[in-house]
Amino acid sequence: MDYTKEFKGAAEAFQLDGEVVEICPYGEGHINQTLLVTTTKKRYILQKMNTHVFADPDSLMKNICYVTEALSAKGIETLYVVPTKTKESFLKRNKDGKEECFRVYDFIENTVTFQKVTDKEVFYNSGKAFGEFQNYLASFDASLLTETIPNFHNTPKRYLDFEAALKQDKLNRAKDCKEEIEFILAHKDTLSKVVDGMKDGSIPLRVTHNDTKLNNILMDERTHQARAVIDLDTIMPGSMLYDFGDSIRFGASTAAEDEKDLSKVHFDVELFKAYAEGYCQAVYKSISKRELELLPYSAYLLTTECGMRFLTDYLSGDTYFAIKYSDHNLIRTRTQLKLAGEIEKKIEELQKIVQDIYQKLT
Ligand code: ADP
Ligand code: GN1
Ligand code: MG
């Protein structure tokens, strides 16, 4: 595809500095279509927003504008939403009878995103940055925010979605993933600790990021210190356990999320420890006893949840996550379930690690 030709019209609807020279695909996100726009003066990120996943783009962009404006008012580096020529925060256009939505951010230069942890320090830095981000959000008025995806991390609800997809088995794929299905069915009763705690008030409702994987943070390309937390689409009320667990799911693995050779995929306790040190360093003053206790469980929970979501999408015909080949979602499912099984066996060891970290800080 000639991306420059395809997306030039959309890019030119925004208040860009300079003339558009080139547009090409960028990054490894699974949800939005992300493009790098180079003009004669600078670089931008253009995103075709995924309106199948985010059904209310107006509210979504309002959330992002509120959060980014609040962060920059505090002097914290964040995404800058470039307005359209008609001063809107995003572009809605009609193409071939279909509505398409686009937004533009300044490209944050001299940064990198990692698709895998390369050393403990990178992961420690990201833990500290996501913890600090949690602290900034603590003072944010939650009533301003629209829930962009209701029940996003409601794991028991995700389980029901999985069951429904399995029952339907639209593409007759269940026969190819019997072991994975068995794993999820056998773990059905382990999935409700966080939603139960939020219901009975033992886990506080906070404003959270909800999608804290390592490639949603930009690190300084030289020092590998965190520069900016990005992918703010899912900022909404939630639990800090979602943020912690999701980071561990992605980052404390010895292999990529879509590694095909499962013998390479392991849960790395040392990486867990590095992230927990960074995260707790930032949040130890505000974390509750129950949250601290459940940090290791949250890693198990979010990893199982994500595996279940990949499998649900595989069974439903790959309509949610972007895929590069036909069984990509099944490959992803397998890595997640392998990790979840390993974390489950190590919960007590991880609890001790977390308690030791906390005691040293207090
Ligand atoms: P998705 O929701 O599909 O994951 P993201 O918003 O996370 O999309 O963007 C995908 C990738 O694009 C990120 O992982 C990052 O590498 C890159 N990226 C996004 N926004 C910026 C930005 N403002 N500056 C530099 N890189 C960015
Ligand atoms: C998606 O948008 P991205 O690629 O950063 C997904 C997350 C999953 C993740 C799995 C809005 O994250 O919830 O954990 O893929 N985002 C959404 O890699 O569903
Ligand atoms: Mg992303």
XYZ file of C-alpha atoms and ligand atoms in Angstrom:
409
model
C 0.000 0.000 0.000
C 1.186 3.532 -0.723
C 0.646 4.900 2.797
C 1.611 8.438 1.863
C -1.061 8.566 -0.812
C -3.630 6.769 1.335
C -3.282 8.958 4.456
C -2.003 12.326 3.147
C -5.511 13.777 3.026
C -6.169 12.834 6.650
C -2.798 14.198 7.830
C -3.322 17.475 5.989
C -6.578 18.107 7.856
C -4.417 18.814 10.958
C -2.423 21.912 11.914
C 0.950 20.499 10.907
C 4.164 22.447 10.763
C 5.651 22.043 7.238
C 4.560 20.037 4.202
C 3.929 16.282 4.365
C 6.862 14.402 2.817
C 6.242 10.781 3.823
C 3.827 8.594 5.773
C 4.682 5.045 6.869
C 3.425 2.444 9.372
C 4.956 2.677 12.833
C 5.127 0.727 16.121
C 3.699 -2.564 17.313
C 0.308 -1.642 18.803
C -2.532 -4.159 18.458
C -5.435 -1.714 18.389
C -4.992 1.516 16.437
C -3.377 1.923 13.037
C -0.305 4.001 13.820
C 1.606 5.970 11.172
C 4.681 8.130 11.267
C 4.231 11.379 9.359
C 7.347 13.259 8.283
C 6.946 16.861 7.154
C 9.576 19.283 5.886
C 9.830 20.587 9.488
C 9.132 17.759 11.976
C 7.596 14.359 12.713
C 4.136 13.378 13.946
C 2.182 10.284 14.909
C -1.050 9.894 12.932
C -3.476 7.294 14.234
C -6.524 5.881 12.582
C -8.517 5.232 15.728
C -10.082 1.836 16.226
C -13.760 2.684 16.472
C -14.739 -0.978 16.647
C -12.875 -1.175 19.988
C -13.638 2.409 21.075
C -17.235 3.008 20.115
C -17.394 6.595 21.428
C -14.417 8.484 19.929
C -15.734 11.882 21.115
C -15.627 10.852 24.776
C -12.348 9.019 24.259
C -10.654 12.151 22.921
C -12.171 14.260 25.690
C -10.593 11.899 28.235
C -7.227 12.186 26.510
C -7.396 15.981 26.317
C -8.317 16.271 30.023
C -5.531 13.955 31.114
C -2.793 15.347 28.858
C -3.671 18.945 29.749
C -3.601 18.121 33.474
C -0.243 16.360 33.124
C 1.381 19.158 31.141
C 0.066 21.730 33.625
C 2.107 19.808 36.235
C 5.170 19.942 33.978
C 5.045 16.228 33.177
C 6.007 15.189 29.649
C 3.012 13.687 27.877
C 1.308 13.325 24.497
C 0.465 16.574 22.737
C -2.801 16.406 20.785
C -2.379 18.373 17.541
C -5.711 20.024 16.612
C -7.328 19.841 13.198
C -7.491 22.943 11.001
C -11.035 23.393 12.315
C -9.709 23.222 15.907
C -11.115 19.800 16.761
C -9.124 17.248 18.762
C -9.640 14.628 16.035
C -10.864 14.233 12.480
C -14.025 12.425 11.501
C -14.304 11.774 7.801
C -16.464 9.727 5.538
C -14.667 7.417 3.145
C -16.495 5.062 0.814
C -19.605 5.358 2.967
C -17.691 4.504 6.171
C -16.858 6.830 9.047
C -13.153 7.015 9.877
C -11.552 8.816 12.835
C -7.980 10.111 12.979
C -5.872 11.947 15.535
C -2.385 13.388 15.499
C 0.218 13.623 18.272
C 3.586 15.316 18.216
C 6.204 12.612 17.740
C 8.193 12.470 20.977
C 11.759 12.510 19.646
C 14.852 10.749 21.017
C 12.871 8.023 22.662
C 12.492 4.293 22.159
C 9.842 1.710 23.003
C 10.837 -1.823 23.899
C 8.915 -4.880 22.700
C 10.723 -6.987 25.260
C 12.702 -6.250 28.423
C 16.389 -6.101 27.539
C 17.720 -5.631 31.050
C 16.432 -5.335 34.599
C 17.088 -1.626 34.764
C 14.718 -0.871 31.887
C 11.984 -2.777 33.677
C 12.723 -1.138 37.031
C 12.508 2.264 35.311
C 9.175 1.421 33.716
C 7.791 0.189 37.067
C 8.782 3.440 38.703
C 7.274 5.447 35.837
C 3.943 3.605 35.860
C 3.868 3.954 39.669
C 4.502 7.679 39.402
C 1.867 7.907 36.700
C -0.560 6.271 39.139
C 0.325 8.955 41.682
C -0.416 11.758 39.194
C -3.751 10.203 38.330
C -4.655 10.008 42.028
C -5.442 13.725 42.039
C -7.413 13.528 38.807
C -11.161 14.094 39.005
C -12.585 10.718 37.981
C -16.020 12.202 37.332
C -14.591 13.934 34.230
C -13.765 10.604 32.639
C -15.962 8.429 30.473
C -15.444 4.689 30.806
C -14.058 4.074 27.309
C -14.484 0.280 27.477
C -16.923 -0.803 30.186
C -15.819 -3.907 32.149
C -12.397 -3.727 30.528
C -10.670 -5.715 33.276
C -13.730 -7.432 34.689
C -12.128 -10.860 34.439
C -15.230 -12.932 35.337
C -17.088 -11.047 32.588
C -14.221 -11.771 30.203
C -14.618 -15.421 31.159
C -18.287 -15.313 30.139
C -17.289 -13.771 26.793
C -14.839 -16.627 26.338
C -17.531 -19.206 27.147
C -19.899 -17.623 24.639
C -17.245 -17.638 21.901
C -16.437 -21.257 22.694
C -20.069 -22.249 22.537
C -20.450 -20.563 19.187
C -17.114 -21.802 17.830
C -17.817 -19.852 14.679
C -14.856 -21.087 12.642
C -14.638 -24.592 14.087
C -11.336 -23.689 15.709
C -11.959 -25.115 19.207
C -10.609 -28.479 18.076
C -7.184 -26.856 17.535
C -6.894 -25.458 21.037
C -8.216 -28.079 23.412
C -5.379 -27.730 25.923
C -5.763 -23.960 26.117
C -9.526 -24.244 26.553
C -9.010 -26.822 29.327
C -6.609 -24.499 31.139
C -9.128 -21.685 31.184
C -12.064 -23.870 32.205
C -9.985 -25.315 35.052
C -9.113 -21.817 36.316
C -12.617 -20.382 36.172
C -12.920 -20.054 39.966
C -9.654 -18.156 40.424
C -10.634 -15.063 38.476
C -12.714 -12.904 40.795
C -10.492 -11.702 43.662
C -10.071 -8.177 42.320
C -13.673 -7.532 41.257
C -14.854 -9.002 44.577
C -12.466 -6.745 46.516
C -13.656 -3.709 44.591
C -17.259 -4.635 45.318
C -16.730 -5.055 49.069
C -14.524 -1.962 49.289
C -11.302 -3.724 50.344
C -9.659 -2.659 47.070
C -9.964 1.080 46.306
C -11.300 2.352 42.999
C -8.633 4.585 41.457
C -8.030 6.263 38.119
C -5.726 3.870 36.293
C -4.035 3.450 32.912
C -5.236 -0.121 32.312
C -2.870 -0.965 29.445
C 0.581 -0.775 30.986
C 2.635 -2.899 28.666
C 6.228 -1.951 28.109
C 5.675 -0.556 24.615
C 3.203 1.956 26.043
C 6.018 3.907 27.639
C 8.595 5.978 25.803
C 12.113 5.737 27.227
C 14.995 8.087 26.604
C 16.994 6.480 23.792
C 20.316 7.113 25.553
C 19.664 6.693 29.293
C 16.621 4.374 29.120
C 14.925 6.484 31.766
C 11.170 6.793 31.227
C 10.118 9.928 29.364
C 6.355 9.585 28.782
C 3.534 7.150 29.398
C 1.505 6.854 26.178
C -1.524 4.959 24.801
C -3.926 6.818 27.081
C -7.079 5.372 25.467
C -7.998 3.207 28.438
C -7.466 5.669 31.282
C -10.564 5.220 33.421
C -11.552 4.165 36.921
C -10.010 0.797 37.817
C -7.627 -0.892 40.227
C -3.882 -0.328 40.516
C -3.672 -4.130 40.448
C -4.672 -4.015 36.785
C -1.747 -1.758 35.998
C 0.778 -3.743 37.990
C -0.435 -7.125 36.717
C -0.506 -6.112 33.072
C 3.063 -4.784 33.162
C 4.300 -8.029 34.691
C 2.374 -10.128 32.179
C 4.197 -8.532 29.276
C 7.558 -7.615 30.755
C 8.498 -10.399 33.200
C 8.631 -12.954 30.410
C 11.837 -14.338 28.928
C 10.262 -14.138 25.453
C 8.036 -12.001 23.265
C 4.250 -12.071 23.631
C 4.025 -14.003 20.357
C 7.016 -16.337 20.681
C 6.205 -19.579 18.853
C 8.772 -21.726 20.645
C 7.224 -22.225 24.080
C 10.443 -23.675 25.484
C 11.759 -20.096 25.375
C 8.838 -18.684 27.360
C 9.283 -18.461 31.129
C 8.216 -16.215 33.932
C 11.330 -14.476 35.258
C 11.253 -13.884 39.030
C 14.190 -11.462 38.886
C 12.320 -9.293 36.385
C 9.229 -9.393 38.598
C 11.382 -8.211 41.491
C 12.924 -5.379 39.465
C 9.514 -4.070 38.368
C 8.024 -4.460 41.861
C 10.945 -2.472 43.312
C 10.371 0.370 40.878
C 6.606 0.355 41.255
C 6.617 0.143 45.063
C 9.267 2.867 45.255
C 6.654 5.151 43.687
C 3.447 3.971 45.407
C 4.441 2.600 48.821
C 2.860 5.571 50.588
C -0.565 5.077 49.020
C -0.859 1.329 48.414
C -3.293 -0.469 50.735
C -2.519 -3.667 52.630
C -4.846 -5.716 50.420
C -3.407 -4.261 47.217
C 0.116 -5.087 48.370
C -0.939 -8.611 49.250
C -2.523 -9.121 45.817
C 0.305 -7.749 43.640
C 1.588 -11.269 42.798
C -1.960 -12.550 42.232
C -2.622 -9.610 39.888
C 0.250 -10.811 37.678
C -1.415 -14.225 37.455
C -4.849 -12.678 36.920
C -3.957 -10.224 34.161
C -1.867 -12.839 32.345
C -4.727 -15.351 32.414
C -7.194 -12.640 31.408
C -5.088 -11.615 28.432
C -4.603 -15.231 27.337
C -8.354 -15.670 27.581
C -8.958 -12.523 25.528
C -6.571 -13.697 22.792
C -8.294 -17.090 22.733
C -11.754 -15.513 22.651
C -10.651 -13.453 19.663
C -9.168 -16.525 17.963
C -12.425 -18.424 18.434
C -14.456 -15.442 17.223
C -12.481 -14.992 13.997
C -9.864 -12.347 14.950
C -12.038 -9.261 15.030
C -10.370 -7.391 17.931
C -6.558 -7.632 18.019
C -4.529 -6.875 14.894
C -2.916 -10.087 13.620
C -0.060 -10.725 11.200
C -0.893 -14.367 10.377
C -3.875 -16.677 10.800
C -3.101 -18.287 14.173
C -1.373 -15.259 15.699
C -3.960 -14.998 18.482
C -3.523 -18.680 19.326
C 0.259 -18.285 19.526
C -0.259 -15.307 21.847
C -2.719 -17.326 23.942
C -0.142 -20.062 24.442
C 2.581 -17.749 25.755
C 0.150 -16.096 28.182
C -1.202 -19.369 29.559
C 2.271 -20.808 29.979
C 3.304 -17.725 31.953
C 0.096 -17.771 34.012
C 0.741 -21.399 34.998
C 4.272 -20.570 36.118
C 3.205 -17.486 38.078
C 0.486 -19.485 39.815
C 3.074 -21.914 41.155
C 5.275 -19.116 42.462
C 2.715 -16.926 44.227
C 4.118 -17.478 47.735
C 7.694 -16.776 46.679
C 6.509 -13.582 44.965
C 4.552 -12.515 48.034
C 7.695 -12.759 50.108
C 9.594 -10.656 47.577
C 6.905 -7.956 47.686
C 6.813 -7.949 51.496
C 10.619 -7.588 51.656
C 10.562 -4.692 49.190
C 7.808 -2.955 51.151
C 9.539 -3.427 54.503
C 12.749 -1.899 53.181
C 10.805 1.153 52.008
C 8.858 1.785 55.216
P -2.049 1.024 20.155
O -3.240 1.494 20.944
O -2.408 0.408 18.874
O -1.145 0.175 21.002
P -0.200 3.228 20.651
O -0.827 4.539 20.953
O 0.344 2.462 21.802
O -1.224 2.349 19.788
O 0.962 3.490 19.600
C 1.685 2.420 18.996
C 3.190 2.673 19.088
O 3.513 3.909 18.416
C 3.746 2.832 20.507
O 4.050 1.598 21.088
C 4.981 3.694 20.262
O 6.057 2.890 19.841
C 4.571 4.587 19.090
N 4.087 5.928 19.508
C 2.810 6.265 19.779
N 2.690 7.584 20.083
C 3.943 8.092 19.985
C 4.493 9.434 20.141
N 3.722 10.479 20.439
N 5.833 9.592 19.937
C 6.621 8.526 19.611
N 6.166 7.268 19.447
C 4.845 7.044 19.624
C -3.770 -4.172 23.446
O -3.253 -1.211 22.447
P -2.153 -2.117 22.857
O -1.553 -2.906 21.752
O -1.149 -1.335 23.677
C -4.978 -4.167 24.374
C -4.522 -4.550 25.783
C -3.842 -5.923 25.768
C -2.682 -5.871 24.771
C -2.027 -7.222 24.604
C -7.475 -1.362 24.237
O -2.858 -3.179 23.878
O -5.636 -4.600 26.659
O -3.369 -6.259 27.041
O -3.133 -5.435 23.469
N -5.604 -2.857 24.367
C -6.953 -2.740 24.280
O -0.802 -7.045 24.003
O -7.701 -3.706 24.235
Mg -0.086 0.569 22.658
